[in-house]
Backbone as a printed PyTorch tensor [residue, N CA C, xyz], in Angstrom:
tensor([[[172.5380, 154.6770,  52.7830],
         [173.4120, 155.4670,  53.6320],
         [174.1300, 156.4970,  52.7370]],

        [[174.2380, 157.6950,  53.2440],
         [174.9350, 158.7470,  52.4820],
         [176.3780, 158.8390,  52.9570]],

        [[177.2460, 159.4700,  52.1560],
         [178.6320, 159.6410,  52.6090],
         [178.7350, 160.4240,  53.9070]],

        [[177.9010, 161.4320,  54.1050],
         [177.9290, 162.2080,  55.3420],
         [177.5210, 161.3320,  56.5510]],

        [[176.5350, 160.4530,  56.3540],
         [176.1170, 159.5710,  57.4350],
         [177.2150, 158.5690,  57.7640]],

        [[177.8760, 158.0340,  56.7500],
         [178.9770, 157.0830,  56.9770],
         [180.1110, 157.7750,  57.7320]],

        [[180.5110, 158.9610,  57.2760],
         [181.5800, 159.7140,  57.9460],
         [181.2150, 159.9900,  59.4070]],

        [[180.0140, 160.4810,  59.6550],
         [179.5960, 160.8010,  61.0190],
         [179.5600, 159.5480,  61.8880]],

        [[179.1110, 158.4520,  61.3530],
         [179.0440, 157.2170,  62.1230],
         [180.4570, 156.7570,  62.4920]],

        [[181.3630, 156.7490,  61.5350],
         [182.7550, 156.3190,  61.7960],
         [183.4170, 157.2160,  62.8260]],

        [[183.1880, 158.5180,  62.7360],
         [183.8180, 159.4530,  63.6520],
         [183.1660, 159.4790,  65.0200]],

        [[182.0230, 158.8090,  65.1480],
         [181.3110, 158.7710,  66.4250],
         [181.9080, 157.8090,  67.4560]],

        [[182.8440, 156.9790,  66.9950],
         [183.4740, 156.0300,  67.9120],
         [184.5620, 156.7250,  68.7180]],

        [[184.7820, 156.2230,  69.9170],
         [185.7810, 156.7780,  70.8050],
         [187.1840, 156.8050,  70.1620]],

        [[187.7990, 157.9720,  70.1280],
         [189.1660, 158.1770,  69.6090],
         [189.2850, 157.9900,  68.0990]],

        [[188.1770, 157.9450,  67.3870],
         [188.2250, 157.7760,  65.9250],
         [188.6150, 159.0730,  65.2620]],

        [[189.4480, 158.9640,  64.2190],
         [189.8770, 160.1360,  63.4430],
         [189.8050, 159.7710,  61.9640]],

        [[189.7200, 160.8020,  61.1290],
         [189.7460, 160.6540,  59.7070],
         [191.0580, 161.2020,  59.1830]],

        [[191.7370, 160.3990,  58.3750],
         [193.0110, 160.8120,  57.7760],
         [192.9450, 160.5470,  56.2640]],

        [[193.9200, 161.1040,  55.5540],
         [193.9740, 160.9840,  54.0990],
         [195.3580, 160.5680,  53.5950]],

        [[195.8740, 159.4000,  54.0580],
         [197.2170, 159.0020,  53.6570],
         [197.3330, 158.5790,  52.1800]],

        [[196.2250, 158.2920,  51.5290],
         [196.2350, 157.8480,  50.1330],
         [195.7650, 158.9300,  49.1760]],

        [[195.6300, 160.1490,  49.6480],
         [195.1830, 161.2800,  48.8390],
         [193.8560, 161.7910,  49.3490]],

        [[193.4640, 162.9780,  48.8530],
         [192.2720, 163.6470,  49.3740],
         [190.9700, 162.9470,  49.0670]],

        [[190.9450, 162.0190,  48.1230],
         [189.6750, 161.3610,  47.7460],
         [189.3730, 160.1180,  48.5860]],

        [[190.3220, 159.6700,  49.3900],
         [190.0940, 158.4540,  50.1860],
         [190.1820, 158.7420,  51.6720]],

        [[189.0550, 158.6000,  52.3520],
         [188.9930, 158.7780,  53.8090],
         [189.3690, 157.4770,  54.4940]],

        [[190.3160, 157.5740,  55.4110],
         [190.7680, 156.4440,  56.2130],
         [190.3990, 156.7520,  57.6590]],

        [[189.5640, 155.9180,  58.2530],
         [189.1290, 156.1060,  59.6350],
         [189.9570, 155.1780,  60.5200]],

        [[190.5770, 155.7890,  61.5470],
         [191.4890, 155.0540,  62.4080],
         [191.1150, 155.2600,  63.8620]],

        [[191.5320, 154.2840,  64.6790],
         [191.4500, 154.4090,  66.1400],
         [192.8690, 154.1530,  66.6390]],

        [[193.4530, 155.1460,  67.3260],
         [194.7970, 155.0810,  67.8540],
         [195.7900, 154.5920,  66.8120]],

        [[195.6900, 155.1370,  65.6070],
         [196.6260, 154.8360,  64.5330],
         [196.3500, 153.5930,  63.7140]],

        [[195.3370, 152.8570,  64.0500],
         [194.9900, 151.6200,  63.3340],
         [193.7120, 151.7910,  62.5160]],

        [[193.7540, 151.4240,  61.2580],
         [192.6260, 151.5970,  60.3530],
         [191.5190, 150.6080,  60.6420]],

        [[190.2530, 151.1420,  60.6920],
         [189.0900, 150.2560,  60.8060],
         [188.1070, 150.4280,  59.6420]],

        [[188.2450, 151.5270,  58.8630],
         [187.3610, 151.7450,  57.7220],
         [188.1000, 152.5980,  56.6890]],

        [[187.8310, 152.3680,  55.4230],
         [188.4300, 153.1060,  54.3320],
         [187.3690, 153.2860,  53.2470]],

        [[187.2080, 154.5340,  52.7540],
         [186.1620, 154.7740,  51.7710],
         [186.4730, 155.9850,  50.9040]],

        [[186.1730, 155.8590,  49.6330],
         [186.1620, 157.0240,  48.7400],
         [184.7460, 157.5610,  48.8620]],

        [[184.5400, 158.4840,  49.7720],
         [183.1910, 158.9560,  50.0920],
         [182.4630, 159.5680,  48.9290]],

        [[183.2020, 160.0880,  47.9510],
         [182.5750, 160.6750,  46.7560],
         [182.2640, 159.6460,  45.6860]],

        [[182.6620, 158.3950,  45.9010],
         [182.4550, 157.3560,  44.9090],
         [181.0020, 156.9710,  44.7880]],

        [[180.6290, 156.5350,  43.5870],
         [179.2770, 156.0620,  43.3360],
         [179.3560, 154.6890,  42.6670]],

        [[178.7770, 153.6720,  43.2730],
         [178.0720, 153.6980,  44.5540],
         [179.0480, 153.8530,  45.7120]],

        [[178.5360, 154.2470,  46.8550],
         [179.3340, 154.4140,  48.0740],
         [179.7500, 153.0260,  48.5780]],

        [[181.0840, 152.8550,  48.7440],
         [181.6090, 151.5980,  49.2470],
         [182.5660, 151.8770,  50.3820]],

        [[182.6900, 150.9090,  51.2920],
         [183.6030, 151.0690,  52.4160],
         [184.2840, 149.7200,  52.6920]],

        [[185.6030, 149.7630,  52.8980],
         [186.3550, 148.5810,  53.2860],
         [186.3220, 148.4750,  54.7860]],

        [[185.9850, 147.2740,  55.2870],
         [185.8520, 147.0540,  56.7210],
         [186.5450, 145.7510,  57.1310]],

        [[187.1920, 145.7840,  58.2770],
         [187.8280, 144.5920,  58.8240],
         [186.7140, 143.6440,  59.2920]],

        [[186.9940, 142.3470,  59.1760],
         [185.9810, 141.3420,  59.5210],
         [186.6860, 140.0480,  59.9330]],

        [[186.0760, 139.3160,  60.8700],
         [186.6040, 137.9970,  61.2110],
         [186.4990, 137.1180,  59.9740]],

        [[187.5420, 136.3220,  59.6790],
         [187.5470, 135.5390,  58.4190],
         [186.3060, 134.6910,  58.1870]],

        [[185.7780, 134.0330,  59.2230],
         [184.5830, 133.1860,  59.0390],
         [183.3790, 134.0320,  58.6690]],

        [[183.2340, 135.1600,  59.3320],
         [182.0930, 136.0510,  59.0450],
         [182.2730, 136.6840,  57.6690]],

        [[183.4960, 136.9960,  57.2850],
         [183.7430, 137.6250,  55.9720],
         [183.1830, 136.7510,  54.8460]],

        [[183.4970, 135.4620,  54.8910],
         [183.0120, 134.5330,  53.8650],
         [181.5070, 134.4140,  53.8950]],

        [[180.9340, 134.3040,  55.0960],
         [179.4850, 134.1550,  55.2460],
         [178.7650, 135.3830,  54.6630]],

        [[179.2440, 136.5610,  55.0180],
         [178.6400, 137.7920,  54.5320],
         [178.6680, 137.8900,  53.0230]],

        [[179.7470, 137.4450,  52.4350],
         [179.8820, 137.4890,  50.9620],
         [178.8790, 136.5730,  50.2830]],

        [[178.5490, 135.4420,  50.9150],
         [177.5780, 134.5400,  50.3110],
         [176.1420, 135.0260,  50.5230]],

        [[175.9160, 135.7480,  51.6220],
         [174.5660, 136.1900,  51.9570],
         [174.1570, 137.5220,  51.3240]],

        [[175.1390, 138.3430,  50.9550],
         [174.8190, 139.6970,  50.4660],
         [175.5750, 140.0350,  49.1990]],

        [[174.8580, 140.3660,  48.1840],
         [175.4590, 140.7580,  46.8910],
         [176.4030, 141.9490,  47.0610]],

        [[176.0820, 142.8410,  47.9930],
         [176.8560, 144.0590,  48.2110],
         [178.0720, 143.8980,  49.1080]],

        [[178.4680, 142.6690,  49.3900],
         [179.6640, 142.4140,  50.1880],
         [180.5920, 141.5270,  49.3750]],

        [[181.8020, 142.0300,  49.1250],
         [182.8060, 141.3100,  48.3240],
         [184.1530, 141.3660,  49.0420]],

        [[185.0990, 140.5300,  48.6190],
         [186.4300, 140.5810,  49.2550],
         [187.0030, 142.0090,  49.1760]],

        [[187.7250, 142.4030,  50.2130],
         [188.2430, 143.7680,  50.3240],
         [189.1280, 144.1630,  49.1550]],

        [[188.7640, 145.2420,  48.5320],
         [189.5110, 145.7820,  47.3820],
         [190.8450, 146.3290,  47.8570]],

        [[191.9440, 145.8500,  47.3040],
         [193.3040, 146.2720,  47.6840],
         [193.6180, 145.9860,  49.1430]],

        [[192.9960, 144.9950,  49.7340],
         [193.1990, 144.6830,  51.1500],
         [193.4230, 143.1630,  51.2680]],

        [[193.7960, 142.7040,  52.4470],
         [193.9140, 141.2950,  52.7120],
         [192.5030, 140.6940,  52.6340]],

        [[192.2550, 139.8910,  51.6320],
         [190.9150, 139.3860,  51.3500],
         [190.3780, 138.4880,  52.4540]],

        [[191.2440, 137.9350,  53.2670],
         [190.8130, 137.0670,  54.3510],
         [190.2090, 137.8770,  55.4870]],

        [[190.7000, 139.0890,  55.6940],
         [190.2790, 139.8860,  56.8650],
         [189.4870, 141.1390,  56.5400]],

        [[189.3200, 141.4540,  55.2760],
         [188.6540, 142.7170,  54.8860],
         [187.5860, 142.4320,  53.8400]],

        [[186.4500, 143.1170,  53.9790],
         [185.3840, 143.0980,  52.9830],
         [185.1760, 144.4990,  52.4480]],

        [[184.7390, 144.6110,  51.2000],
         [184.2530, 145.8650,  50.6400],
         [182.7420, 145.7750,  50.6530]],

        [[182.1210, 146.7220,  51.3230],
         [180.6750, 146.7230,  51.5270],
         [180.0660, 147.9010,  50.7440]],

        [[179.0980, 147.6110,  49.8770],
         [178.3680, 148.6500,  49.1660],
         [177.3730, 149.2530,  50.1490]],

        [[177.5820, 150.5390,  50.4830],
         [176.7600, 151.1880,  51.5190],
         [175.7040, 152.1140,  50.9360]],

        [[175.7740, 152.4330,  49.6590],
         [174.7780, 153.2880,  49.0480],
         [174.6640, 152.9750,  47.5600]],

        [[173.5030, 153.2520,  46.9970],
         [173.2980, 152.9980,  45.5580],
         [172.7950, 151.5990,  45.2980]],

        [[172.8310, 151.1680,  44.0210],
         [172.3210, 149.8440,  43.6510],
         [173.0790, 148.7140,  44.3380]],

        [[172.3430, 147.7320,  44.8100],
         [172.9710, 146.5760,  45.4770],
         [173.4690, 146.8650,  46.8630]],

        [[173.0460, 147.9990,  47.4370],
         [173.5430, 148.3760,  48.7590],
         [173.0650, 147.4410,  49.8530]],

        [[173.9190, 147.2600,  50.8180],
         [173.5850, 146.5000,  52.0260],
         [172.7010, 147.4120,  52.8770]],

        [[171.7010, 146.8990,  53.5750],
         [170.8600, 147.7460,  54.4280],
         [171.6710, 148.5620,  55.4330]],

        [[171.2470, 149.7880,  55.6800],
         [171.9660, 150.7290,  56.5590],
         [172.2720, 150.1070,  57.9220]],

        [[171.3010, 149.4090,  58.4960],
         [171.5080, 148.8180,  59.8330],
         [172.6720, 147.8230,  59.8000]],

        [[172.7800, 147.0370,  58.7390],
         [173.8770, 146.0810,  58.6300],
         [175.1990, 146.7950,  58.3970]],

        [[175.1980, 147.8530,  57.6040],
         [176.4160, 148.6380,  57.4080],
         [176.9150, 149.1540,  58.7540]],

        [[176.0190, 149.7250,  59.5610],
         [176.3970, 150.2410,  60.8840],
         [176.9830, 149.1060,  61.7570]],

        [[176.3290, 147.9640,  61.7150],
         [176.8050, 146.8210,  62.5130],
         [178.2030, 146.3920,  62.0700]],

        [[178.4530, 146.3630,  60.7480],
         [179.7420, 145.9420,  60.2280],
         [180.8270, 146.9680,  60.5380]],

        [[180.4990, 148.2560,  60.4950],
         [181.4630, 149.2900,  60.8730],
         [181.8320, 149.1220,  62.3450]],

        [[180.8170, 148.9270,  63.1760],
         [181.0660, 148.7590,  64.6130],
         [181.9170, 147.5060,  64.8670]],

        [[181.6000, 146.4330,  64.1670],
         [182.3890, 145.1970,  64.3280],
         [183.8560, 145.4220,  63.9290]],

        [[184.0550, 146.1700,  62.8410],
         [185.4090, 146.4810,  62.3940],
         [186.1680, 147.2770,  63.4430]],

        [[185.5250, 148.3060,  63.9870],
         [186.1250, 149.1170,  65.0390],
         [186.4770, 148.2280,  66.2580]],

        [[185.5280, 147.3980,  66.6590],
         [185.7580, 146.5190,  67.8150],
         [186.9180, 145.5590,  67.5920]],

        [[187.0290, 145.0100,  66.3760],
         [188.1300, 144.0750,  66.0660],
         [189.4750, 144.7940,  66.1800]],

        [[189.5320, 146.0150,  65.6660],
         [190.7950, 146.7750,  65.7190],
         [191.1400, 147.1190,  67.1720]],

        [[190.1420, 147.5580,  67.9260],
         [190.3760, 147.8870,  69.3490],
         [190.8410, 146.6380,  70.1200]],

        [[190.2360, 145.5090,  69.8310],
         [190.6170, 144.2570,  70.5170],
         [192.0650, 143.8970,  70.2540]],

        [[192.6240, 144.3220,  69.1340],
         [193.9950, 144.0280,  68.8040],
         [195.0150, 145.0160,  69.3540]],

        [[194.5280, 146.0750,  69.9970],
         [195.4220, 147.0760,  70.5730],
         [196.0240, 146.5380,  71.8800]],

        [[197.1790, 147.0530,  72.2680],
         [197.7240, 146.6750,  73.5760],
         [196.7510, 147.0460,  74.6980]],

        [[196.8200, 146.2970,  75.7670],
         [195.8630, 146.5000,  76.8800],
         [195.8660, 147.9130,  77.4020]],

        [[197.0270, 148.5280,  77.5280],
         [197.0770, 149.8980,  78.0550],
         [196.3490, 150.8690,  77.1730]],

        [[196.4290, 150.6890,  75.8580],
         [195.7060, 151.5610,  74.9290],
         [194.1990, 151.3080,  74.9810]],

        [[193.8120, 150.0500,  75.1030],
         [192.3730, 149.7150,  75.2400],
         [191.8120, 150.3710,  76.4950]],

        [[192.5360, 150.2880,  77.5820],
         [192.0620, 150.9120,  78.8400],
         [191.9760, 152.4030,  78.6970]],

        [[192.8490, 153.0570,  77.9580],
         [192.8000, 154.4980,  77.7230],
         [191.5430, 154.8720,  77.0050]],

        [[191.0530, 154.0340,  76.1160],
         [189.8380, 154.3260,  75.3520],
         [188.6090, 154.3440,  76.2620]],

        [[188.6460, 153.5910,  77.3630],
         [187.4910, 153.5380,  78.2630],
         [187.3780, 154.7330,  79.1870]],

        [[188.4440, 155.5330,  79.2690],
         [188.4080, 156.7210,  80.1390],
         [187.8110, 157.8910,  79.4070]],

        [[187.0880, 158.7730,  80.1520],
         [186.5040, 159.9650,  79.5190],
         [187.5820, 160.9530,  79.1050]]])
């Protein structure tokens, strides 16, 4: 996966935006103000921090070399996923994990905000 593909995929979700609260080198992808992905898109290899259910986070770390506890994040709820370069997780799995992260964040939003996301 390339940085451009990762950015486009993250921004393809309903109400997703890219912000730079940690400086211009770190893209933070949010939905209604809540972060679901964080990446230094220019980094090599390409890595992305993604929210994950705790049980799945541990399982993914044991099954994939390119999945480790979230760097500078709550290690119970976040994984750092290598999305490009050596040891990269397959693109299809990266997309699935990004979508899961987005869905987890949306599920934690108040009901009125979740309903707003469903409207065109």
